[in-house]
Coordinates of C-alpha atoms (C1' of nucleotides) in Angstrom, one line a residue:
Chain A
M99 CA 13.4 4.5 -65.0
Y100 CA 15.0 7.4 -67.2
K101 CA 16.4 7.2 -70.8
E102 CA 20.2 6.2 -70.7
K103 CA 21.3 7.9 -73.7
E104 CA 19.7 11.1 -73.1
E105 CA 20.8 11.7 -69.6
L106 CA 24.0 10.4 -70.0
P107 CA 25.3 11.5 -73.0
A108 CA 29.3 11.1 -73.0
V109 CA 30.2 9.0 -70.3
T110 CA 28.4 5.8 -70.6
G111 CA 31.0 5.0 -73.6
D112 CA 28.7 4.2 -76.0
F113 CA 29.4 6.3 -79.9
Y114 CA 28.3 9.2 -80.8
E115 CA 28.5 10.7 -84.3
Q116 CA 31.5 13.0 -85.0
S117 CA 30.7 14.9 -87.9
E118 CA 34.2 15.5 -88.8
K119 CA 37.7 14.0 -88.6
M120 CA 39.6 13.5 -85.8
Y121 CA 43.5 13.0 -86.6
V122 CA 45.9 11.9 -84.4
A123 CA 49.8 12.2 -84.9
T124 CA 53.1 12.0 -83.5
D125 CA 55.7 14.3 -83.3
C126 CA 59.3 13.0 -82.4
I127 CA 61.8 15.0 -80.0
I128 CA 64.8 13.5 -81.2
F129 CA 67.8 14.5 -79.0
G130 CA 71.3 13.8 -79.6
F131 CA 74.8 14.7 -78.1
D132 CA 77.9 16.1 -79.9
S133 CA 81.3 18.2 -78.6
G134 CA 79.7 19.2 -75.4
N135 CA 76.0 20.3 -76.6
L136 CA 72.4 18.6 -76.5
K137 CA 71.2 18.8 -80.1
L138 CA 67.8 18.4 -81.8
L139 CA 66.9 16.9 -85.0
L140 CA 64.5 19.4 -86.6
F141 CA 63.5 19.6 -90.1
K142 CA 62.8 22.3 -92.6
R143 CA 59.3 22.0 -94.7
R144 CA 59.0 21.9 -98.2
V145 CA 55.8 21.7 -98.8
A146 CA 52.9 23.5 -98.1
P147 CA 51.3 24.4 -95.3
L148 CA 54.3 26.3 -93.5
E149 CA 56.4 25.7 -96.2
G150 CA 60.1 27.0 -95.2
E151 CA 59.3 26.8 -91.7
W152 CA 61.4 24.9 -88.7
S153 CA 59.1 21.8 -87.2
L154 CA 59.6 19.0 -85.4
I155 CA 59.3 15.5 -86.9
G156 CA 55.9 13.8 -87.4
S157 CA 53.2 11.6 -88.7
F158 CA 50.1 10.8 -88.8
V159 CA 49.2 7.6 -86.8
K160 CA 47.9 5.0 -89.6
L161 CA 44.2 3.4 -88.7
D162 CA 46.1 0.0 -88.2
E163 CA 49.0 1.2 -86.3
D164 CA 49.9 1.5 -82.9
V165 CA 50.8 5.0 -81.7
S166 CA 54.4 4.1 -80.5
A167 CA 54.8 2.1 -83.9
A168 CA 54.4 5.2 -85.8
A169 CA 56.7 7.3 -84.0
E170 CA 59.5 4.3 -84.4
R171 CA 58.6 4.4 -88.3
V172 CA 59.0 8.4 -88.0
L173 CA 62.2 7.7 -86.5
E174 CA 63.6 4.9 -88.8
E175 CA 62.2 6.9 -91.8
I176 CA 64.2 9.6 -90.8
T177 CA 67.4 8.3 -89.2
G178 CA 67.6 4.8 -90.6
L179 CA 67.4 4.0 -86.8
K180 CA 65.8 1.1 -84.3
N181 CA 65.6 0.1 -81.0
V182 CA 67.0 3.6 -79.8
F183 CA 65.5 4.9 -76.3
M184 CA 61.9 6.7 -76.9
E185 CA 59.4 7.3 -74.4
E186 CA 55.9 9.3 -74.8
L187 CA 56.3 13.1 -73.4
K188 CA 53.4 14.2 -73.4
V189 CA 49.4 14.6 -75.5
Y190 CA 49.2 17.7 -77.0
G191 CA 45.2 17.9 -77.1
A192 CA 44.1 21.7 -77.6
A193 CA 41.6 21.9 -79.9
N194 CA 42.7 24.4 -81.9
R195 CA 46.6 23.7 -82.0
D196 CA 46.6 22.9 -85.3
P197 CA 44.8 25.6 -87.5
G198 CA 42.1 24.2 -89.9
Y199 CA 42.3 20.5 -89.0
R200 CA 41.5 18.9 -85.3
C201 CA 44.7 16.8 -84.7
I202 CA 45.8 15.3 -81.4
S203 CA 49.8 14.7 -81.2
V204 CA 51.5 12.2 -79.2
G205 CA 54.9 13.8 -78.3
Q206 CA 57.8 11.3 -78.0
Y207 CA 61.0 12.1 -77.2
A208 CA 63.9 9.9 -78.1
L209 CA 67.8 9.9 -77.5
I210 CA 70.3 8.8 -80.2
R211 CA 73.8 8.4 -81.0
L212 CA 75.3 11.0 -83.4
K213 CA 77.6 8.2 -85.0
D214 CA 74.8 5.8 -85.8
Y215 CA 72.2 7.5 -87.9
D216 CA 72.2 7.5 -91.6
K217 CA 73.3 10.8 -92.5
E218 CA 72.3 11.0 -96.3
L219 CA 68.6 9.8 -95.0
V220 CA 68.4 13.0 -93.0
E221 CA 69.8 15.2 -95.5
H222 CA 67.0 13.6 -97.8
H223 CA 64.5 15.1 -95.5
G224 CA 65.7 18.1 -95.1
A225 CA 66.5 17.3 -91.5
V226 CA 69.1 19.3 -90.0
W227 CA 70.8 18.8 -86.2
H228 CA 70.8 22.3 -84.1
D229 CA 72.4 23.2 -80.9
V230 CA 69.5 23.1 -78.1
K231 CA 70.6 26.2 -76.8
E232 CA 70.3 28.1 -80.5
L233 CA 66.8 27.4 -81.8
P234 CA 64.9 28.5 -84.8
S235 CA 61.0 29.1 -84.2
L236 CA 59.2 26.4 -84.9
V237 CA 55.5 25.7 -86.1
L238 CA 52.2 25.4 -84.3
D239 CA 53.2 24.1 -80.9
H240 CA 56.4 22.5 -81.5
E241 CA 58.6 24.9 -79.1
Q242 CA 56.5 24.0 -75.9
M243 CA 57.2 19.8 -77.1
V244 CA 60.6 21.0 -77.4
E245 CA 60.3 22.8 -74.2
D246 CA 58.1 20.2 -71.9
A247 CA 61.2 17.5 -73.1
L248 CA 63.9 19.2 -72.0
E249 CA 62.1 19.4 -68.8
K250 CA 61.2 15.8 -68.7
L251 CA 65.0 14.9 -69.5
K252 CA 66.1 16.8 -67.0
Q253 CA 64.2 14.8 -64.3
K254 CA 64.2 11.2 -65.7
A255 CA 68.4 11.7 -66.2
R256 CA 68.3 11.7 -62.0
Y257 CA 66.8 8.5 -61.8
Q258 CA 67.3 6.5 -65.1
P259 CA 70.6 6.0 -66.9
L260 CA 69.8 7.9 -70.0
G261 CA 73.2 9.9 -70.3
F262 CA 74.3 6.5 -71.7
E263 CA 71.6 6.4 -74.3
L264 CA 73.6 9.2 -76.0
L265 CA 76.7 8.3 -76.1
P266 CA 78.7 5.6 -78.3
E267 CA 79.2 2.2 -76.6
K268 CA 82.6 3.0 -75.4
F269 CA 82.6 6.3 -73.5
T270 CA 85.3 7.9 -71.3
I271 CA 84.5 9.6 -67.6
P272 CA 84.8 12.8 -68.8
Q273 CA 82.4 12.1 -72.1
L274 CA 79.7 11.0 -69.5
Q275 CA 79.5 14.0 -67.2
S276 CA 79.9 16.6 -70.5
V277 CA 76.6 14.8 -71.2
Y278 CA 74.9 15.0 -67.7
E279 CA 76.0 18.8 -67.7
A280 CA 74.2 19.3 -70.7
I281 CA 71.2 17.9 -69.7
F282 CA 71.2 19.2 -66.3
Q283 CA 72.6 22.5 -67.8
K284 CA 75.1 22.9 -65.0
E285 CA 78.7 22.2 -64.1
L286 CA 79.4 19.1 -61.7
D287 CA 82.4 18.5 -60.0
T288 CA 84.5 15.7 -61.3
R289 CA 85.6 13.8 -58.0
N290 CA 81.9 13.9 -56.8
F291 CA 80.8 12.9 -60.1
R292 CA 83.3 9.5 -60.4
K293 CA 82.0 9.1 -56.8
K294 CA 78.4 9.1 -58.0
V295 CA 78.7 6.7 -61.4
F296 CA 81.6 4.5 -59.6
S297 CA 79.2 3.8 -57.0
H298 CA 76.3 1.5 -58.6
N299 CA 79.0 -0.8 -60.0
V300 CA 77.6 -0.6 -63.6
L301 CA 80.6 0.9 -65.3
V302 CA 83.3 -1.8 -66.9
K303 CA 86.4 -0.2 -67.5
L304 CA 88.2 -1.3 -70.7
D305 CA 91.7 -1.6 -71.3
E306 CA 91.5 1.0 -74.0
K307 CA 92.3 4.8 -74.2
D308 CA 90.5 7.6 -75.7
K309 CA 93.5 10.0 -76.7
S310 CA 91.3 12.4 -78.9
G311 CA 90.7 14.3 -76.0
S312 CA 93.8 14.9 -74.3
K313 CA 97.6 13.8 -74.3
R314 CA 97.2 11.4 -71.3
G315 CA 94.1 10.1 -72.4
A316 CA 91.2 8.8 -70.9
F317 CA 90.1 5.2 -70.3
F318 CA 87.2 3.9 -72.1
Y319 CA 84.0 2.4 -70.2
M320 CA 81.2 0.7 -70.7
F321 CA 77.7 0.4 -69.2
D322 CA 76.7 -3.0 -67.9
Q323 CA 72.9 -3.2 -68.6
K324 CA 72.7 -6.8 -66.9
R325 CA 74.1 -5.5 -63.3
Y326 CA 71.8 -2.3 -63.8
K327 CA 68.5 -4.6 -64.2
K328 CA 69.6 -6.6 -61.1
L329 CA 69.5 -3.3 -59.4
V330 CA 66.4 -2.2 -60.5
E331 CA 64.6 -5.5 -59.9
K332 CA 66.1 -5.8 -56.4
G333 CA 63.9 -2.4 -56.0
N334 CA 66.9 -0.1 -55.9
D335 CA 65.2 3.3 -56.4
F336 CA 68.6 4.8 -56.8
E337 CA 69.8 8.2 -58.3
V338 CA 72.1 7.6 -61.1
F339 CA 73.1 10.7 -60.4
Chain B
M39 CA 64.5 16.7 -107.9
Y40 CA 62.6 13.9 -106.8
K41 CA 58.6 14.0 -106.0
E42 CA 59.1 14.6 -102.2
K43 CA 55.1 13.1 -101.8
E44 CA 55.9 9.7 -102.9
E45 CA 59.6 9.2 -101.4
L46 CA 58.8 11.1 -98.5
P47 CA 55.0 9.7 -97.6
A48 CA 54.5 10.4 -93.9
V49 CA 57.0 12.5 -92.3
T50 CA 56.9 15.6 -94.6
G51 CA 53.7 16.6 -92.5
D52 CA 50.8 16.8 -95.4
F53 CA 47.6 14.7 -94.8
Y54 CA 46.8 11.6 -96.3
E55 CA 43.8 10.2 -96.1
Q56 CA 42.1 8.0 -93.6
S57 CA 39.9 5.5 -94.6
E58 CA 38.0 4.7 -91.5
K59 CA 37.5 7.1 -88.4
M60 CA 40.1 7.4 -85.8
Y61 CA 38.6 7.8 -82.3
V62 CA 40.0 9.8 -79.6
A63 CA 38.7 9.0 -75.7
T64 CA 40.0 9.7 -72.4
D65 CA 39.6 7.9 -69.6
C66 CA 39.5 9.0 -66.1
I67 CA 41.4 7.1 -63.0
I68 CA 39.7 8.8 -60.1
F69 CA 41.0 7.9 -56.6
G70 CA 39.8 9.0 -53.3
F71 CA 41.1 8.0 -49.7
D72 CA 38.6 6.7 -47.3
S73 CA 39.3 5.2 -43.4
G74 CA 43.2 4.0 -44.7
N75 CA 42.1 3.2 -48.0
L76 CA 42.6 4.4 -51.6
K77 CA 39.5 4.2 -53.2
L78 CA 38.9 3.9 -57.2
L79 CA 35.7 5.3 -58.8
L80 CA 34.2 2.4 -61.2
F81 CA 31.4 2.2 -63.0
K82 CA 29.2 -0.6 -64.5
R83 CA 27.8 -0.3 -67.7
R84 CA 24.4 -0.6 -68.4
V85 CA 24.5 -0.6 -72.2
A86 CA 26.1 -2.7 -75.0
P87 CA 29.1 -3.2 -75.9
L88 CA 30.1 -4.9 -72.6
E89 CA 27.1 -4.6 -70.6
G90 CA 27.5 -5.5 -66.9
E91 CA 31.4 -5.2 -67.0
W92 CA 33.1 -2.8 -64.8
S93 CA 35.3 0.3 -66.5
L94 CA 37.0 3.5 -66.1
I95 CA 34.9 6.3 -66.5
G96 CA 35.5 7.7 -70.0
S97 CA 34.2 9.6 -72.9
F98 CA 35.2 10.7 -76.5
V99 CA 36.3 14.0 -77.1
K100 CA 34.6 16.2 -78.9
L101 CA 35.8 17.8 -82.0
D102 CA 36.1 21.1 -80.8
E103 CA 37.1 20.3 -77.2
D104 CA 40.7 20.0 -75.8
V105 CA 41.6 16.7 -74.7
S106 CA 42.1 18.1 -71.2
A107 CA 38.8 19.9 -71.3
A108 CA 37.3 16.2 -72.1
A109 CA 38.4 14.8 -69.0
E110 CA 37.1 17.4 -67.1
R111 CA 34.0 17.2 -68.5
V112 CA 33.6 13.7 -67.6
L113 CA 34.6 14.2 -64.1
E114 CA 32.1 17.0 -63.6
E115 CA 29.4 14.8 -65.1
I116 CA 30.1 11.9 -62.9
T117 CA 30.9 13.9 -59.5
G118 CA 30.0 17.1 -59.6
L119 CA 33.3 18.8 -58.9
K120 CA 35.4 21.1 -60.7
N121 CA 38.9 22.3 -60.2
V122 CA 40.4 19.3 -58.8
F123 CA 43.6 17.9 -59.4
M124 CA 44.2 16.1 -62.6
E125 CA 46.9 15.2 -64.6
E126 CA 47.9 13.2 -67.9
L127 CA 48.8 9.5 -67.2
K128 CA 49.5 8.0 -70.5
V129 CA 48.3 7.5 -74.0
Y130 CA 47.2 4.2 -74.6
G131 CA 47.3 3.4 -78.3
A132 CA 47.7 0.2 -79.4
A133 CA 46.0 -0.5 -82.7
N134 CA 43.9 -3.4 -81.6
R135 CA 43.1 -2.0 -77.8
D136 CA 39.4 -1.4 -78.8
P137 CA 37.9 -4.3 -80.6
G138 CA 35.7 -3.2 -83.6
Y139 CA 36.5 0.5 -83.6
R140 CA 40.1 2.4 -83.8
C141 CA 40.2 4.1 -80.8
I142 CA 43.0 5.8 -78.5
S143 CA 42.7 7.0 -75.3
V144 CA 44.0 9.5 -73.2
G145 CA 44.1 7.9 -69.4
Q146 CA 43.9 10.9 -66.9
Y147 CA 44.1 10.5 -63.2
A148 CA 42.4 12.9 -60.7
L149 CA 42.5 13.2 -56.9
I150 CA 39.7 13.9 -55.1
R151 CA 38.3 14.3 -51.5
L152 CA 35.7 11.9 -51.0
K153 CA 33.6 14.5 -49.1
D154 CA 33.1 16.6 -51.6
Y155 CA 31.7 15.0 -54.4
D156 CA 27.7 14.6 -55.5
K157 CA 26.3 11.2 -54.6
E158 CA 23.6 11.1 -56.0
L159 CA 25.0 11.9 -59.1
V160 CA 27.8 8.8 -58.7
E161 CA 24.8 6.7 -58.5
H162 CA 22.9 8.0 -60.8
H163 CA 25.6 6.8 -63.3
G164 CA 26.0 3.5 -61.7
A165 CA 29.5 4.3 -60.5
V166 CA 30.7 2.7 -57.2
W167 CA 33.8 3.6 -55.2
H168 CA 36.2 0.1 -54.8
D169 CA 39.1 -0.2 -52.5
V170 CA 42.3 -0.5 -54.8
K171 CA 43.3 -3.4 -53.1
E172 CA 40.2 -5.3 -54.0
L173 CA 39.6 -4.4 -58.0
P174 CA 37.0 -6.1 -60.1
S175 CA 38.1 -7.5 -63.6
L176 CA 38.1 -4.3 -66.3
V177 CA 37.4 -3.9 -69.8
L178 CA 39.9 -3.6 -72.4
D179 CA 43.4 -2.2 -71.1
H180 CA 41.3 -0.4 -68.0
E181 CA 43.3 -2.5 -65.7
Q182 CA 47.0 -1.4 -67.2
M183 CA 45.7 2.0 -66.8
V184 CA 44.8 1.7 -63.2
E185 CA 48.3 -0.3 -62.4
D186 CA 49.9 2.3 -64.2
A187 CA 48.2 5.3 -62.3
L188 CA 49.3 3.6 -59.3
E189 CA 52.6 3.9 -60.0
K190 CA 52.7 6.9 -61.4
L191 CA 50.7 8.1 -57.9
K192 CA 53.8 6.6 -56.2
Q193 CA 56.6 8.1 -57.9
K194 CA 54.6 11.4 -58.2
A195 CA 53.8 12.0 -54.7
R196 CA 57.4 12.0 -53.6
Y197 CA 58.3 15.4 -55.0
Q198 CA 54.7 17.3 -54.8
P199 CA 52.1 17.4 -52.5
L200 CA 49.6 15.2 -53.5
G201 CA 48.5 13.3 -50.0
F202 CA 46.9 16.7 -49.6
E203 CA 44.2 16.2 -52.4
L204 CA 42.7 13.4 -50.9
L205 CA 42.1 14.7 -47.6
P206 CA 39.5 17.5 -46.5
E207 CA 40.8 20.9 -46.3
K208 CA 41.3 20.5 -42.5
F209 CA 43.3 17.1 -41.4
T210 CA 45.5 15.7 -39.1
I211 CA 48.9 14.6 -39.3
P212 CA 48.0 10.6 -38.6
Q213 CA 45.3 11.0 -41.3
L214 CA 48.1 12.6 -43.7
Q215 CA 50.5 9.7 -42.3
S216 CA 47.8 7.1 -43.5
V217 CA 47.1 9.1 -46.8
Y218 CA 51.0 8.4 -47.5
E219 CA 51.0 5.1 -46.2
A220 CA 48.2 4.0 -48.3
I221 CA 50.2 5.7 -51.5
F222 CA 53.3 4.1 -51.3
Q223 CA 51.9 0.8 -49.5
K224 CA 54.1 1.0 -46.3
E225 CA 54.3 1.9 -42.9
L226 CA 55.9 5.0 -41.9
D227 CA 56.9 6.0 -38.9
T228 CA 55.7 8.6 -37.1
R229 CA 57.8 10.6 -35.7
N230 CA 60.2 10.9 -39.2
F231 CA 57.4 11.6 -40.8
R232 CA 56.2 14.7 -38.7
K233 CA 59.7 15.9 -38.8
K234 CA 59.5 15.5 -42.5
V235 CA 56.2 16.8 -42.9
F236 CA 56.8 19.9 -40.8
S237 CA 60.4 20.8 -42.1
H238 CA 58.9 22.7 -45.2
N239 CA 56.7 25.2 -43.5
V240 CA 53.8 24.4 -45.1
L241 CA 51.6 23.1 -42.8
V242 CA 49.4 25.7 -40.6
K243 CA 48.6 24.4 -37.3
L244 CA 44.6 25.0 -36.3
D245 CA 43.7 25.7 -32.6
E246 CA 40.9 22.8 -33.5
K247 CA 40.8 19.5 -32.7
D248 CA 39.6 15.7 -34.5
K249 CA 37.9 14.0 -31.8
S250 CA 36.7 11.2 -34.0
G251 CA 39.5 9.3 -34.3
S252 CA 40.5 9.2 -30.4
K253 CA 40.2 10.3 -26.7
R254 CA 42.7 12.9 -27.1
G255 CA 42.0 14.3 -30.2
A256 CA 44.3 15.5 -32.8
F257 CA 45.0 19.2 -33.9
F258 CA 43.7 20.0 -37.1
Y259 CA 45.9 21.3 -39.9
M260 CA 46.0 23.0 -43.4
F261 CA 48.4 23.1 -46.6
D262 CA 49.7 26.2 -47.1
Q263 CA 49.4 26.6 -50.8
K264 CA 51.1 30.4 -51.1
R265 CA 53.8 29.3 -48.9
Y266 CA 54.5 26.0 -51.0
K267 CA 54.3 28.1 -54.3
K268 CA 56.9 30.2 -52.7
L269 CA 59.6 27.2 -52.3
V270 CA 58.5 25.6 -56.0
E271 CA 59.7 29.1 -57.2
K272 CA 63.0 29.3 -55.2
G273 CA 63.9 26.3 -56.9
N274 CA 63.5 24.0 -54.3
D275 CA 63.2 20.6 -55.2
F276 CA 62.3 19.4 -52.2
E277 CA 61.0 16.2 -51.5
V278 CA 57.5 16.5 -49.6
F279 CA 58.6 12.8 -48.5
Chain C
dA125 C1' 117.0 14.9 -73.1
dA126 C1' 114.6 18.1 -70.0
dA127 C1' 110.7 21.2 -69.7
dA128 C1' 106.0 22.7 -70.5
dA129 C1' 101.6 22.1 -71.5
dT130 C1' 97.5 19.7 -70.7
dT131 C1' 94.0 16.8 -69.4
dA132 C1' 93.2 12.2 -65.9
dA133 C1' 92.3 10.7 -61.9
dT134 C1' 92.0 10.7 -57.2
dG135 C1' 90.8 11.8 -51.0
dT136 C1' 89.2 13.6 -47.4
dA137 C1' 86.6 16.5 -44.0
dC138 C1' 82.0 18.7 -42.9
dG139 C1' 77.1 19.3 -42.8
dA140 C1' 72.7 17.7 -44.0
dT141 C1' 69.9 14.3 -44.5
dA142 C1' 67.6 9.8 -42.9
dT143 C1' 66.6 6.1 -40.4
dA144 C1' 65.9 3.6 -36.2
dC145 C1' 64.2 3.9 -31.7
dA146 C1' 60.4 4.4 -26.4
dT147 C1' 58.6 7.3 -23.7
dT148 C1' 55.3 10.9 -22.0
dT149 C1' 50.6 13.4 -22.8
dA150 C1' 45.8 14.8 -23.2
dT151 C1' 41.4 12.8 -22.9
dT152 C1' 37.7 9.8 -21.9
dA153 C1' 35.4 5.7 -20.4
dA154 C1' 34.7 2.6 -16.9
Chain D
dT68 C1' 40.6 7.2 -9.7
dT69 C1' 42.2 4.3 -12.8
dA70 C1' 42.4 2.6 -17.4
dA71 C1' 42.5 2.5 -22.0
dT72 C1' 43.5 4.9 -26.3
dA73 C1' 45.4 7.1 -29.9
dA74 C1' 48.7 11.5 -30.1
dA75 C1' 52.9 14.0 -29.5
dT76 C1' 58.0 14.6 -28.9
dG77 C1' 63.9 14.2 -29.4
dT78 C1' 68.3 11.7 -29.7
dA79 C1' 72.0 9.2 -31.8
dT80 C1' 74.1 6.9 -35.2
dA81 C1' 74.7 5.9 -40.4
dT82 C1' 74.5 7.4 -44.8
dC83 C1' 75.1 10.6 -48.1
dG84 C1' 76.0 15.4 -50.5
dT85 C1' 79.2 18.9 -51.2
dA86 C1' 82.9 21.5 -51.1
dC87 C1' 87.7 21.7 -52.3
dA88 C1' 93.4 21.0 -54.3
dT89 C1' 97.0 18.1 -56.1
dT90 C1' 99.5 14.3 -58.4
dA91 C1' 99.9 11.3 -62.6
dA92 C1' 100.4 10.5 -67.6
dT93 C1' 101.3 11.8 -71.7
dT94 C1' 102.7 14.6 -75.8
dT95 C1' 104.6 18.6 -77.8
dT96 C1' 108.2 22.3 -77.4
dT97 C1' 112.7 23.8 -76.9

DNA sequence: AAAAATTAATGTACGATATACATTTATTAA
DNA sequence: TTAATAAATGTATATCGTACATTAATTTTT
């Protein structure tokens, strides 16, 4: 027999010693929506290294903490929000991505309702909302993360009802359309949009109107989570859009 | 001013000390295709811990190594193959996923041509191909990884020409259909399948026939990478299937 | 009180695509 | 020559995507 350890150093699953530490971090790409535009929450670093530079909001993953929990912790620390839509984007694992340390980062993107977050907390951390069309330079590979997140959002939003995550519970159809126009970066036809979103029977019309946007006013709607879940369970692999 | 470090422990991006090590690994979900069935390459552990148990093939990520490079290294060490389709699946980051150590794993799935790999190398590592419909129990969260990979493959294969990665360069339409039937886990209509795959003009018909599967023989085709890339560049967001 | 202004809401016709479905063809083996 | 086998092909229908213009409700202005 051959000596297993020597001939099969890496794939056998037994541990070898690493002389330096490997760090694991998570960075959050936090999206919001306001007056027709997608917004991104960025953070101006107030300590070295990279003081004064804009970056995403992140943290190291603690040794006894799930990676997803780390991202939830960061989000809550910055915005005060729990239980919002958040999902893994991608691992950023280039050996040289962070000069000086070896650190991989798990990018996670979140969609939040701009009305809900804790403004004091955000300001206290030096975090600021930026229009995604006018972003400053970001540290490290954070610009890549944002680009990837925008692309993933575009893809996912076609088959999962993500638009609703960016709006208040009560919203109007013109508002919803505006969200999707921001995500897909193109204008949509009003009539076709309505046809599509109504076709799934997951919107509940309310009696109330939103008069802030027009003289006539637009009816409020709510998204029916239960009915949506039933559709998914039935294996309905439908396009929300 | 407040003391930044105390009040903002985690989100400022500066380093705090971790008392124990965080390990980063990668596990490869390696798919092949043979006689109508999807196959998965599994590895019977020959050393403690978990000796004798089946697991995916993995490795720790080295300190000076990209995460993706680690997966490529594992794949080559096991199969002798380079430059095959491989893509990140998901991070497995539960704090307690590996008893004893804190280790996160980046799952990566690969699609390989069964004719190409180095059989001696595979056997030498104690790796064995299993039909995905008859898998043994796997260690840790590896069963979850396989399930996730199968689901992702199903999703991705609709919009990206992944089926070709599992076949030899020259293949017949019945073979190709068989691959997609294995991926989607359902039977497809011959006429509609042909209509669809030919509609994109990315298949090149050869003069040669494959007589192994029938008396009449089926013509060989090749996938035209260049023409496919042109379509993608034109922004053609088409369903391969 | 009437008119103007503004955004919300609605329907239809046409083209493209998905789906369901049965027969003929090429070749080998008997 | 016949039988057997899998490969190859076309059409009709339903569904869905897309393009496109007018009317309705309400407030503000005159």
